[in-house]
Tab-separated table of C-alpha atoms in Angstrom:
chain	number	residue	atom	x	y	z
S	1243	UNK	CA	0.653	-7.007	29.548
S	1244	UNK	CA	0.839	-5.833	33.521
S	1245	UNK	CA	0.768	-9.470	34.485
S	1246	UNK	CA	2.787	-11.071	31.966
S	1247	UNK	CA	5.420	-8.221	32.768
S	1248	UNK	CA	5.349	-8.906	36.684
S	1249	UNK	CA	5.014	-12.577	35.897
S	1250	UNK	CA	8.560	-12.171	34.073
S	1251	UNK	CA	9.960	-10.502	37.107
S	1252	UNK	CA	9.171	-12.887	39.095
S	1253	UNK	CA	10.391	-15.933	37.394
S	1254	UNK	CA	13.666	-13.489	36.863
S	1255	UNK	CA	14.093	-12.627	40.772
S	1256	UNK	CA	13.882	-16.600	41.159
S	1257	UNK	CA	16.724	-17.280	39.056
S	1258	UNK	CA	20.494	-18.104	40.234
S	1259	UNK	CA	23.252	-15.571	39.197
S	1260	UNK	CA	24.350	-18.273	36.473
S	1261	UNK	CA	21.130	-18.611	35.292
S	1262	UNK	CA	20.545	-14.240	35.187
S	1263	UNK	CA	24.327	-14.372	33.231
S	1264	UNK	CA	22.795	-17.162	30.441
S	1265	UNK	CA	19.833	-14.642	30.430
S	1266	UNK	CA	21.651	-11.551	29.987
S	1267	UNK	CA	23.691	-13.232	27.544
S	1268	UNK	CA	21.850	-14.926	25.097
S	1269	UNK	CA	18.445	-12.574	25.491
S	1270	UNK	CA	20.002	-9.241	25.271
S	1271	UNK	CA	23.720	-9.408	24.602
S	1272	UNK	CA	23.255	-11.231	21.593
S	1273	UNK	CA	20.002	-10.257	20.222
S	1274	UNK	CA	21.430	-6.536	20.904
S	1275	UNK	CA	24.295	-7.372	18.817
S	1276	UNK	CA	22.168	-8.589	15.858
S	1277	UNK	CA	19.595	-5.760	16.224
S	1278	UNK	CA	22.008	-2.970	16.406
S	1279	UNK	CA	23.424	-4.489	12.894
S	1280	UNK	CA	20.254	-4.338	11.382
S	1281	UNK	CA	19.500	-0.947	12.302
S	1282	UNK	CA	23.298	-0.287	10.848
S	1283	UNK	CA	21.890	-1.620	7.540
S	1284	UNK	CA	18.756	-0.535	7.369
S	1285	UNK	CA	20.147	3.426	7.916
S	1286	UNK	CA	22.844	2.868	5.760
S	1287	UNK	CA	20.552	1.740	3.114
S	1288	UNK	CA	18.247	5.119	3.938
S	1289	UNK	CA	21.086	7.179	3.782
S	1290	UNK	CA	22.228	6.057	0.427
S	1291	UNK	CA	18.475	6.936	-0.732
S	1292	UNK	CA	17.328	9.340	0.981
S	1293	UNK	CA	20.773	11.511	1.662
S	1294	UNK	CA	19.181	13.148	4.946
S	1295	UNK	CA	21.405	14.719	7.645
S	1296	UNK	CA	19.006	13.061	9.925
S	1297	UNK	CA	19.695	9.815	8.867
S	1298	UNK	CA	23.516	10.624	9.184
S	1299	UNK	CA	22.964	12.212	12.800
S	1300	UNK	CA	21.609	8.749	13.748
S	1301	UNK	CA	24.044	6.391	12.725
S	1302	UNK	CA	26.656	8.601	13.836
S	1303	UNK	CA	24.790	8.476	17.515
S	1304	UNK	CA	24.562	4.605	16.834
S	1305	UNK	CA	28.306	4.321	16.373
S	1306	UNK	CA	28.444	5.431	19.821
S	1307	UNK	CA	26.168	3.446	21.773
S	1308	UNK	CA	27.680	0.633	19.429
S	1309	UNK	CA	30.706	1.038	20.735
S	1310	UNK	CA	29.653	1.856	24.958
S	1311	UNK	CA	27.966	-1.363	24.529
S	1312	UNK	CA	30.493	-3.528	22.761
S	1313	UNK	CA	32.946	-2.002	25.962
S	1314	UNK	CA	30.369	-2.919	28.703
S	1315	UNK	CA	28.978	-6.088	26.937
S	1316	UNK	CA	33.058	-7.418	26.622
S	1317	UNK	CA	33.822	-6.700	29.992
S	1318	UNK	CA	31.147	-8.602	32.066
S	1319	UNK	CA	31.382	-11.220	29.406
S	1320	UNK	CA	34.874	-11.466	29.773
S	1321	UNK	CA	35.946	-10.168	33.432
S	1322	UNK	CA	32.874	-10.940	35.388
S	1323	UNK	CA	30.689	-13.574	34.360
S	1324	UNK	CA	32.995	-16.099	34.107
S	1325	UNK	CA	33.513	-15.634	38.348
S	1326	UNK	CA	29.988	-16.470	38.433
S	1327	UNK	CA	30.157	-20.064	36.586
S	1328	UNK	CA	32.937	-21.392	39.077
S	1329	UNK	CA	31.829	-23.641	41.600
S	1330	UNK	CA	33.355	-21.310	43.918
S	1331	UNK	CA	32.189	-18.448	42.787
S	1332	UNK	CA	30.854	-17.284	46.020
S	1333	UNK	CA	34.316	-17.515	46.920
S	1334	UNK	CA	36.197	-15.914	44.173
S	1335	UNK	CA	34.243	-13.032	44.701
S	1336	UNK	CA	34.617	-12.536	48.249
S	1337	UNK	CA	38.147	-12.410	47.385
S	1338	UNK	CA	37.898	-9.395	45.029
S	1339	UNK	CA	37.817	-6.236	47.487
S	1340	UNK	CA	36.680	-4.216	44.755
S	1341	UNK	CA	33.836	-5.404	43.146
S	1342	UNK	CA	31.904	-2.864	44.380
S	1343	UNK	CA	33.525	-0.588	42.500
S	1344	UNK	CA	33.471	-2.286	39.109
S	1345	UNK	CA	30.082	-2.825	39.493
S	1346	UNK	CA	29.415	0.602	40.158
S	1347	UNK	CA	31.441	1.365	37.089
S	1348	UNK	CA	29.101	-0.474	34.902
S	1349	UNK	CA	26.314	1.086	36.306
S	1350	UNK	CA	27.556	4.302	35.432
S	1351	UNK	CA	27.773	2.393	31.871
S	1352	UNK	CA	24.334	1.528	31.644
S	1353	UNK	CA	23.729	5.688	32.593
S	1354	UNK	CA	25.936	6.594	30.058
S	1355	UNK	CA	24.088	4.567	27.011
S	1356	UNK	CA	20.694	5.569	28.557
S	1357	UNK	CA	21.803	9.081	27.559
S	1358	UNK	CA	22.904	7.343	24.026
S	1359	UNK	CA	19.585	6.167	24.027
S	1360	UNK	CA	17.693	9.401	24.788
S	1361	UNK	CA	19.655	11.248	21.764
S	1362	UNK	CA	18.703	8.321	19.216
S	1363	UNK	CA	14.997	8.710	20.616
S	1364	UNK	CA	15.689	12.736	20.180
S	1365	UNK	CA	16.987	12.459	17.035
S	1366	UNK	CA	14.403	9.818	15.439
S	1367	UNK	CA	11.575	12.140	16.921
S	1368	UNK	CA	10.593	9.542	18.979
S	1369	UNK	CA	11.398	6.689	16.295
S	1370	UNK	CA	8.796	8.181	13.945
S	1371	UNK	CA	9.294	9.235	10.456
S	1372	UNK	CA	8.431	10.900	7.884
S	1373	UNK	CA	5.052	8.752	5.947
S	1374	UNK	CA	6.968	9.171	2.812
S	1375	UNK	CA	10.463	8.254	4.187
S	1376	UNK	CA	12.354	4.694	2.493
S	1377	UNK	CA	10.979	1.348	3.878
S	1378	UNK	CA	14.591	0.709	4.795
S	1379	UNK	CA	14.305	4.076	6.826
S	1380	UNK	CA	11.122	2.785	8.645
S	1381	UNK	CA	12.773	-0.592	9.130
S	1382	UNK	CA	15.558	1.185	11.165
S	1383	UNK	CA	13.481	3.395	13.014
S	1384	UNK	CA	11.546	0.270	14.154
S	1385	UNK	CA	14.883	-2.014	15.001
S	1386	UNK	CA	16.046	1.212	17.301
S	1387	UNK	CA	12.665	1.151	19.040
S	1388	UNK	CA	13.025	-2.171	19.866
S	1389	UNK	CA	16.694	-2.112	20.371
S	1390	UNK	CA	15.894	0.875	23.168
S	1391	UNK	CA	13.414	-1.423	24.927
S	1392	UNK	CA	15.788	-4.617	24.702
S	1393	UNK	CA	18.410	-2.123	26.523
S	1394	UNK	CA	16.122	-0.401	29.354
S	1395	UNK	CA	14.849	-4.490	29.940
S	1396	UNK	CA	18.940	-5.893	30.496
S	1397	UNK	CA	19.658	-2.738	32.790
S	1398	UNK	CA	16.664	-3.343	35.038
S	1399	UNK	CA	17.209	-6.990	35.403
S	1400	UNK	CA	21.189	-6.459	36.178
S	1401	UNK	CA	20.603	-3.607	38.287
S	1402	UNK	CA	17.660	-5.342	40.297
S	1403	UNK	CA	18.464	-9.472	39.932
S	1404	UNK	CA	22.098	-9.823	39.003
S	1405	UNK	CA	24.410	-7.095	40.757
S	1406	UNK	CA	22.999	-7.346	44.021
S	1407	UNK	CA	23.280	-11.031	44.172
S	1408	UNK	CA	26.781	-10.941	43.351
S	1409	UNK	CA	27.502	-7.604	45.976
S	1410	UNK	CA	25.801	-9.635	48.564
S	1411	UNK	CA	28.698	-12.576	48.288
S	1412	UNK	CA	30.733	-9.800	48.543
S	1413	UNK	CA	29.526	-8.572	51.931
S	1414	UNK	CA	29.587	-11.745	53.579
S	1415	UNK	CA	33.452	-11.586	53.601
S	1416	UNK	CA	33.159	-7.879	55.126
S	1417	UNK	CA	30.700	-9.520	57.732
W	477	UNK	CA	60.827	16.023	35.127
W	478	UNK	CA	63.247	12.983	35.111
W	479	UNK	CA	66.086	12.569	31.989
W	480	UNK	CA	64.921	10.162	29.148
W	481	UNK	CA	68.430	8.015	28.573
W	482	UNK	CA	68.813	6.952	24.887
W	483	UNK	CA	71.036	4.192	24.205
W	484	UNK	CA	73.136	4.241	21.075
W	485	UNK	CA	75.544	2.268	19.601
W	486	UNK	CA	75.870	3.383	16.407
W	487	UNK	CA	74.410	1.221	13.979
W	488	UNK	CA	71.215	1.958	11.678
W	489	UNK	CA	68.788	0.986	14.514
W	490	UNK	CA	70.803	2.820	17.625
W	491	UNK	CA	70.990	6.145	15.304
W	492	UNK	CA	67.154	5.846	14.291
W	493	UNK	CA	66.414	5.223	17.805
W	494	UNK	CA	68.152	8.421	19.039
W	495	UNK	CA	66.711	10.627	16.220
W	496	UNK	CA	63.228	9.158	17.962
W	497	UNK	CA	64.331	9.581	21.230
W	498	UNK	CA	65.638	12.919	20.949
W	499	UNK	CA	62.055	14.111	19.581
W	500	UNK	CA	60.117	11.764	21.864
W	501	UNK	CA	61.984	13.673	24.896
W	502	UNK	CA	61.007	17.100	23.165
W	503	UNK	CA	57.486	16.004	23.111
W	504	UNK	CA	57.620	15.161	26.740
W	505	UNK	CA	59.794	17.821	27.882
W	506	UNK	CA	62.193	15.537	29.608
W	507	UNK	CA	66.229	16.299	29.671
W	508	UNK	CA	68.090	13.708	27.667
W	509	UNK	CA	70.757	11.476	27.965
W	510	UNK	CA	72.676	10.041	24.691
W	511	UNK	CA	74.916	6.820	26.744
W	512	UNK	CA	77.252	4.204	24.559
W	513	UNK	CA	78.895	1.618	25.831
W	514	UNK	CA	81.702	0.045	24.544
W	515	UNK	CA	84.428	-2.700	24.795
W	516	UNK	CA	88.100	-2.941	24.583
W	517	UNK	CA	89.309	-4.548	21.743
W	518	UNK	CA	91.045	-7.568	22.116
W	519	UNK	CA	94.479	-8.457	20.118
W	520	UNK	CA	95.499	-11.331	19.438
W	521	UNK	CA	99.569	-12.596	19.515
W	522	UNK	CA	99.019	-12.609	15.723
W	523	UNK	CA	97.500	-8.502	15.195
W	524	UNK	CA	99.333	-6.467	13.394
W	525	UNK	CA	97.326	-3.221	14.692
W	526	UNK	CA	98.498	-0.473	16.795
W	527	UNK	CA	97.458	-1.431	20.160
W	528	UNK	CA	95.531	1.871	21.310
W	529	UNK	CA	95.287	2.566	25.030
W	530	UNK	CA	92.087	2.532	27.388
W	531	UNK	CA	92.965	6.234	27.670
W	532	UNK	CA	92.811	6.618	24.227
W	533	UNK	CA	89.795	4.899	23.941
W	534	UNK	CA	87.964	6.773	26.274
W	535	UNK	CA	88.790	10.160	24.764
W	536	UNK	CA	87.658	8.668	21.316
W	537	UNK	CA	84.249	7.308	22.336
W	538	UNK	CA	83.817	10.460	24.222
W	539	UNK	CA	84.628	12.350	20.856
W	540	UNK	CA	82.400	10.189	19.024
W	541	UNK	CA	79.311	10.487	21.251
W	542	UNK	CA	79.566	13.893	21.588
W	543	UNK	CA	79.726	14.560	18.253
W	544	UNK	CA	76.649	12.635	17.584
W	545	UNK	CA	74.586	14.935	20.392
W	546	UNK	CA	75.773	18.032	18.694
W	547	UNK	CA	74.343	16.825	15.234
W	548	UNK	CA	71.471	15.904	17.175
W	549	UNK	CA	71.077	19.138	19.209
W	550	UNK	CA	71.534	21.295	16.473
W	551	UNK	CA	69.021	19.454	14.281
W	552	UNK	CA	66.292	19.041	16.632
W	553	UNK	CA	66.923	22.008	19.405
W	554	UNK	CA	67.208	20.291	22.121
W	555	UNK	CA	69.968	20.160	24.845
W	556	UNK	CA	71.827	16.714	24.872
W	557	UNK	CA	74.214	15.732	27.543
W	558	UNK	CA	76.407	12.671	27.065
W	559	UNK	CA	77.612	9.441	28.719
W	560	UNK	CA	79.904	6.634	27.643
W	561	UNK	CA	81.271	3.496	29.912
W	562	UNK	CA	83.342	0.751	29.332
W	563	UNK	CA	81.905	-2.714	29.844
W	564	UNK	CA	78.799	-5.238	29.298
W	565	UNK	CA	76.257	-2.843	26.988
W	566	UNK	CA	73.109	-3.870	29.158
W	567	UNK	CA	74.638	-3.597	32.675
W	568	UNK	CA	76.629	-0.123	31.838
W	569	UNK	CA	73.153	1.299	30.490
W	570	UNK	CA	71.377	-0.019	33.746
W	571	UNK	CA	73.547	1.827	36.004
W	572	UNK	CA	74.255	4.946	33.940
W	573	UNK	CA	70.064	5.266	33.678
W	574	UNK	CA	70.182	4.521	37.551
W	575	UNK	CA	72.761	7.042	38.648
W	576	UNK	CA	70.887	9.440	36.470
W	577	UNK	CA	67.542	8.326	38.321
W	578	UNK	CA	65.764	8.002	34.382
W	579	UNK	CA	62.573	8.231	33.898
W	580	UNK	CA	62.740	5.809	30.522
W	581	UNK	CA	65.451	4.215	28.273
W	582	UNK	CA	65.168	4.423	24.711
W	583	UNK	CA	66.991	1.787	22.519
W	584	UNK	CA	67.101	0.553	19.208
W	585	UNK	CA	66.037	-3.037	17.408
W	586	UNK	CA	67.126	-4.044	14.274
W	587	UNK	CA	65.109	-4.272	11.054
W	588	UNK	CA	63.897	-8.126	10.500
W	589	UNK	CA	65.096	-8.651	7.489
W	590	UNK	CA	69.037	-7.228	8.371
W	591	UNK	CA	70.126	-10.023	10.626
W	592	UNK	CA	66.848	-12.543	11.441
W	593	UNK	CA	66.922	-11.183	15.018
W	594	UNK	CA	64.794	-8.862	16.501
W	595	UNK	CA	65.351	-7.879	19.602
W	596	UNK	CA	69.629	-8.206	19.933
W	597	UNK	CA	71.187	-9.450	22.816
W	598	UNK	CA	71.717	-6.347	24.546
W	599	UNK	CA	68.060	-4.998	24.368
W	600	UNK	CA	66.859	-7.976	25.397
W	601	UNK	CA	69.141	-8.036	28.373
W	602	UNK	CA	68.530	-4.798	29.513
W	603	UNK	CA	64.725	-5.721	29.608
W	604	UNK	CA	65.452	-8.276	31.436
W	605	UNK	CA	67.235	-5.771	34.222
W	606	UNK	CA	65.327	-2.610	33.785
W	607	UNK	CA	63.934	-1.315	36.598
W	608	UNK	CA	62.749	1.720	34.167
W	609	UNK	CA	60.596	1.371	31.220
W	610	UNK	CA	62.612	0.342	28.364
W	611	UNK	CA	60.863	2.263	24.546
W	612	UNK	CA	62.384	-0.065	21.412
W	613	UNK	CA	62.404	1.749	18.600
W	614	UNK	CA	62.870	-0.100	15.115
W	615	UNK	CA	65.263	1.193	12.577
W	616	UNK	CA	62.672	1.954	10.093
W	617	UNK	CA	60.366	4.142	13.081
W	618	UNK	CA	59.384	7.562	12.551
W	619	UNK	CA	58.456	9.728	15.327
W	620	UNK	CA	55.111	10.363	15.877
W	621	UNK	CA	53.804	11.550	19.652
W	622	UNK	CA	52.167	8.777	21.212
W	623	UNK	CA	48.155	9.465	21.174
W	624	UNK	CA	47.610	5.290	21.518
W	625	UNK	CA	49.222	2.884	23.612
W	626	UNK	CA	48.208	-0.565	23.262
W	627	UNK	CA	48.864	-2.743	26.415
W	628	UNK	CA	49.027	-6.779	25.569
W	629	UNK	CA	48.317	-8.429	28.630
W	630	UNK	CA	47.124	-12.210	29.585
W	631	UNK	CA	46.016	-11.017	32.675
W	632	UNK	CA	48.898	-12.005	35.037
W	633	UNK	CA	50.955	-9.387	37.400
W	634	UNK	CA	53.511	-9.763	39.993
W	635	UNK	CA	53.222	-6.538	41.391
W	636	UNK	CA	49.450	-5.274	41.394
W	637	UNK	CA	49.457	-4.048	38.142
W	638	UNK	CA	51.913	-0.721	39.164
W	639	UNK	CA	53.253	-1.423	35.820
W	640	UNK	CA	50.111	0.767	34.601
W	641	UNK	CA	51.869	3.739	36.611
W	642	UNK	CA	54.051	4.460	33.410
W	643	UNK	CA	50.983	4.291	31.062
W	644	UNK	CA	48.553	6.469	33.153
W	645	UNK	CA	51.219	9.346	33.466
W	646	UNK	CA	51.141	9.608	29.793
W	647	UNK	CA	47.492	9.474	29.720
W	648	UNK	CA	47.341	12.188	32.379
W	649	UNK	CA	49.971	14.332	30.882
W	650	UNK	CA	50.174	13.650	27.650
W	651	UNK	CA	46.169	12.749	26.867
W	652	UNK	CA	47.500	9.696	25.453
W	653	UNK	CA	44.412	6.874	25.071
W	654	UNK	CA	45.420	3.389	26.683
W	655	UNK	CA	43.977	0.232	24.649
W	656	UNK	CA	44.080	-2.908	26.803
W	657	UNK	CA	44.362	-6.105	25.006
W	658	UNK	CA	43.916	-9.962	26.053
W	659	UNK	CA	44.339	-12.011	23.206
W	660	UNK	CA	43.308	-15.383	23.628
W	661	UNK	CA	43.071	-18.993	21.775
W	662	UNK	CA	39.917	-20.223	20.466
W	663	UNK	CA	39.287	-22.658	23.069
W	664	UNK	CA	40.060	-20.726	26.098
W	665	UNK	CA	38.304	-21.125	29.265
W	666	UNK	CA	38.866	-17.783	31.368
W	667	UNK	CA	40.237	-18.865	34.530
W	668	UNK	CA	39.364	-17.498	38.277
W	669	UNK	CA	42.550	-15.719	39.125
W	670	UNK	CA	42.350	-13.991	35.136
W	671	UNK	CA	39.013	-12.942	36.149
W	672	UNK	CA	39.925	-11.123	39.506
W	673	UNK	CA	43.261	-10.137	38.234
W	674	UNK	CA	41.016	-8.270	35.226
W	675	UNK	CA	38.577	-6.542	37.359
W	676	UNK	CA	41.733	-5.291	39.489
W	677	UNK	CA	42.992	-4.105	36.242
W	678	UNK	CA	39.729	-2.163	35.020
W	679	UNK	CA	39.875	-0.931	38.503
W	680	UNK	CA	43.345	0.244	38.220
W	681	UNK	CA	42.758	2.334	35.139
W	682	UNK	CA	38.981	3.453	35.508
W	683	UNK	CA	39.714	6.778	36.139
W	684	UNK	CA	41.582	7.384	32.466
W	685	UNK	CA	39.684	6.908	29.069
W	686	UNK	CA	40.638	3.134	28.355
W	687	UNK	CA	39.204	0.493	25.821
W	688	UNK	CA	39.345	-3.258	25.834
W	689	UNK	CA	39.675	-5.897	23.317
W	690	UNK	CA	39.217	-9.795	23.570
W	691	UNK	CA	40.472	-11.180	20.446
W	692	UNK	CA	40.499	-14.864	19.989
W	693	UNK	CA	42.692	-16.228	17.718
W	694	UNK	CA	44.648	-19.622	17.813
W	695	UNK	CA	47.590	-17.145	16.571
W	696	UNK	CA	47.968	-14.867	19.721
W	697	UNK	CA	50.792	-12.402	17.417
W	698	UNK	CA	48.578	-11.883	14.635
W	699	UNK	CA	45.744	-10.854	17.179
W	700	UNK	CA	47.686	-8.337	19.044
W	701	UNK	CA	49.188	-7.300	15.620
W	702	UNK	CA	45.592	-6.569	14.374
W	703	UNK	CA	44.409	-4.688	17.374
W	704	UNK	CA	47.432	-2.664	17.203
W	705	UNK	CA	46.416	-2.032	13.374
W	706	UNK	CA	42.558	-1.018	14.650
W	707	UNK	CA	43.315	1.504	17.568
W	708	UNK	CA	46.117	3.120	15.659
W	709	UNK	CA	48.425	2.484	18.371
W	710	UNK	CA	51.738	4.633	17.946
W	711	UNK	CA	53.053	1.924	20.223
W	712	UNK	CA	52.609	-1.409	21.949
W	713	UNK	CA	53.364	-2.012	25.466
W	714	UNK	CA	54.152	-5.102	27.164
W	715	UNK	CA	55.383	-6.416	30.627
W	716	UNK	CA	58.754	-8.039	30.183
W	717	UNK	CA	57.478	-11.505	30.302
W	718	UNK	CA	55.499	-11.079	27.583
W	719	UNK	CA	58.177	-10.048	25.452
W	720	UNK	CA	58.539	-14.164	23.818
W	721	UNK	CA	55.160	-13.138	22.313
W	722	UNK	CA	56.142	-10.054	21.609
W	723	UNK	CA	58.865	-10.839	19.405
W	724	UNK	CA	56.924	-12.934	17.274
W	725	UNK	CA	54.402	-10.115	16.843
W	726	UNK	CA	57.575	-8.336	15.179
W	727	UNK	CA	59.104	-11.309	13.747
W	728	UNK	CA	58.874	-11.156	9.504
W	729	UNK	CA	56.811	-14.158	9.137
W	730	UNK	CA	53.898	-12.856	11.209
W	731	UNK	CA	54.277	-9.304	9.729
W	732	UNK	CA	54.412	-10.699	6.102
W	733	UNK	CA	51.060	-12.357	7.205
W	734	UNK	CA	49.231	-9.058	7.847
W	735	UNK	CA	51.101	-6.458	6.226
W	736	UNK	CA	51.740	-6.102	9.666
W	737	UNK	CA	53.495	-2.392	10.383
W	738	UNK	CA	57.401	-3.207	11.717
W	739	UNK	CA	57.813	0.471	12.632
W	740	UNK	CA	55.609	0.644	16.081
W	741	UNK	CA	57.786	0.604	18.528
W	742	UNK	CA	57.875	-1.409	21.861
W	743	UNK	CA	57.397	0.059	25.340
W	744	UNK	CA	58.940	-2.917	27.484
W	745	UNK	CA	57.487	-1.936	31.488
W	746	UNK	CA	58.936	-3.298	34.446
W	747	UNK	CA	56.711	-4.990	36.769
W	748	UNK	CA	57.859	-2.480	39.423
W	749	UNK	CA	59.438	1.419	39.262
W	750	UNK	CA	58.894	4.430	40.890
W	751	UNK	CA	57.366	7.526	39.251
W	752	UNK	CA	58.460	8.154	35.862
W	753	UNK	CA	58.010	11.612	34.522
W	754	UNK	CA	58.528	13.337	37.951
């Protein structure tokens, strides 16, 4: 698991910042998407049988992270990545004095739904339930554990890969 | 705090839009102005009317408006002075809100269904020559306090995106929530300068609470209309050349389409002003 892990780095660090934005994309944007509407389903489903304020204390935290993400996912989807597929991207981002700062901003993003996370993981008692809790309960509880992983993975490789190649076109122009 | 300047002329849609104004200045605890223009009538060799003298005139409009604040002072509370010129509606408002350094000009628009138009002449003129932030209130509006703005955008500014100024004054003051909104066709490619002229945007307003929403929709009225629907915006705000998309948002055959709400009112912003609320 160690080696396949570091392997993965590896072939991640060697990867252009078009090829980290297809990643980030279609690996975790998207497969976040459709995992977070599981869960959505599967507690909803709970909640219906089970009629739990645990279950309700969930989806409610959910609806949050839902929403941080859907705010942070739209705006590098929208506002940054598509500097990064111009043939002159180097140069379209040298021009923007502050992409420091936006960057830092969605840092402080990806802080903000760790927190999300760490609630969820509080509240689901570490994604474990109850042995006689609803398959559809189970199900969610599962989909959030892997949902939480999915999320840690995308802010490591952005943090580590993708944002400093981009802040390093930016300092050229400051050089 | 500077004077909110409330444009009236009368009809259905300028007396709605001074009701609103006159609470909307309440709510924001700015001094008010209630201005008409007017013009002189013209007779023709053939009239068989008195002619009536400009003196006359004046002393009559001056009546007329200040009746009108004293209704509205009495039923809302609130101290109204008055104004009233003689001459082109859009120009006369300009320089009364100028002279009176105004902080924002409320006027009315016209139900869809009275007349076909939307936006009449004079409105849309005094967009055009606003330096101040022009609120356009349809006849049917109530007042509510803004807690949601929506700003339409396609990404494009003249002046840095100072037009925010207006919008982030309310936020800090008022706690009012700003919803940012690029609605786009279906088969748009986001260009380079919409890109950096976006991040300078989110840059410009990261310091207030501010979502964003990327519709795509080949019918750019009905998106804007729908995100206006989803935030509960109390009111939409555009920069003046945005305002040709703006009137189709309001125009009937896009509100029949989504049951579309005709009674949010407008916040036109120039692309440049100085502080607004003081």
């Amino acid at each position: 698991m160690k080696r396949s892990i570091a392997t993965g780095m590896q072939e991640y660090s060697k990867l252009n910042p078009v090829e980290l934005k297809e990643v980030i994309v279609s690996k975790f944007h998207e497969t976040i998407r459709d995992t977070i509407g599981m869960a959505e389903t599967q507690l909803a489903a709970a909640g219906k049988i089970e009629k739990t304020e645990e279950v309700e204390v969930v989806m409610n935290f959910l609806e949050k992270l839902k929403h941080s993400f859907e705010q942070h996912a739209m705006r590098e989807e929208r506002l940054l990545f598509p500097l990064l597929s111009l043939e002159s991207r180097e140069e379209a981002i040298r021009e923007i004095e502050e992409i420091g700062t936006f960057i830092s901003e969605l840092k402080k993003e990806h802080e903000n739904m760790e927190r999300e996370l760490d609630l969820i993981k509080m509240a689901t008692n570490n994604y474990q339930c109850d042995p006689m809790a609803s398959p559809s309960h189970k199900l969610a509880y599962a989909h959030l554990n892997d949902v939480g992983q999915d999320f840690r993975r995308m802010f490591f490789i952005e943090e580590e890969f993708l944002f400093p190649r981009i802040l390093r076109f930016n300092l050229k122009k400051q050089k | 705090m500077k004077p909110l300047v409330i444009a009236i002329d009368y009809s259905p849609a300028g007396r709605n839009a001074a009701e609103y104004g006159v609470q909307l200045a309440k709510q924001l605890q700015m001094p008010v102005f209630l201005f008409h223009s007017y013009a002189l009538p013209v007779l023709s060799g053939e009239s068989v009317a008195v002619p009536v003298s400009p003196e006359e005139i004046e002393q009559s409009q001056a009546e007329a408006i200040r009746d009108e604040a004293g209704r509205l002072e009495k039923k809302y509370g609130v101290k109204i002075a008055t104004g009233q010129s003689m001459g082109f509606a859009a120009e006369e408002i300009g320089e009364f809100a100028k002279a009176h350094s105004a902080g924002l000009i409320v006027a009315g628009m016209q139900h869809p269904n009275t007349a076909g138009k939307i936006l009449g002449s004079v409105t849309t003129a005094l967009i055009g020559e606003a330096e101040f932030p022009v609120l356009v209130v349809p006849e049917n509006a109530t007042f509510a306090a803004p807690k949601n703005i929506l700003f339409a955008t396609d990404l494009k500014t003249n002046s840095e995106w100072k037009e925010l100024d207006f919008l982030k004054e309310l936020n800090a003051k008022q706690g009012v929530q700003i919803h940012i909104v690029n609605a786009v066709s279906k088969d748009h490619v986001p260009d380079q300068a919409e890109s950096i002229e976006g991040i300078h945007l989110e840059n410009k307003v990261k310091e207030i609470s501010h979502d964003w929403y990327f519709p795509e929709n080949d019918h750019l009225p009905e998106a804007i209309a729908e995100t206006a629907v989803k935030v509960k915006a109390e009111w939409i705000a555009v920069v003046h050349h945005r305002l040709p998309v703006m009137k189709q948002v309001f125009h009937r055959s896009s509100a029949k389409k989504l049951a579309f709400n005709l009674t949010l009112p407008m916040l036109a912003l120039p692309e440049k002003h100085a502080g607004i609320l003081g």
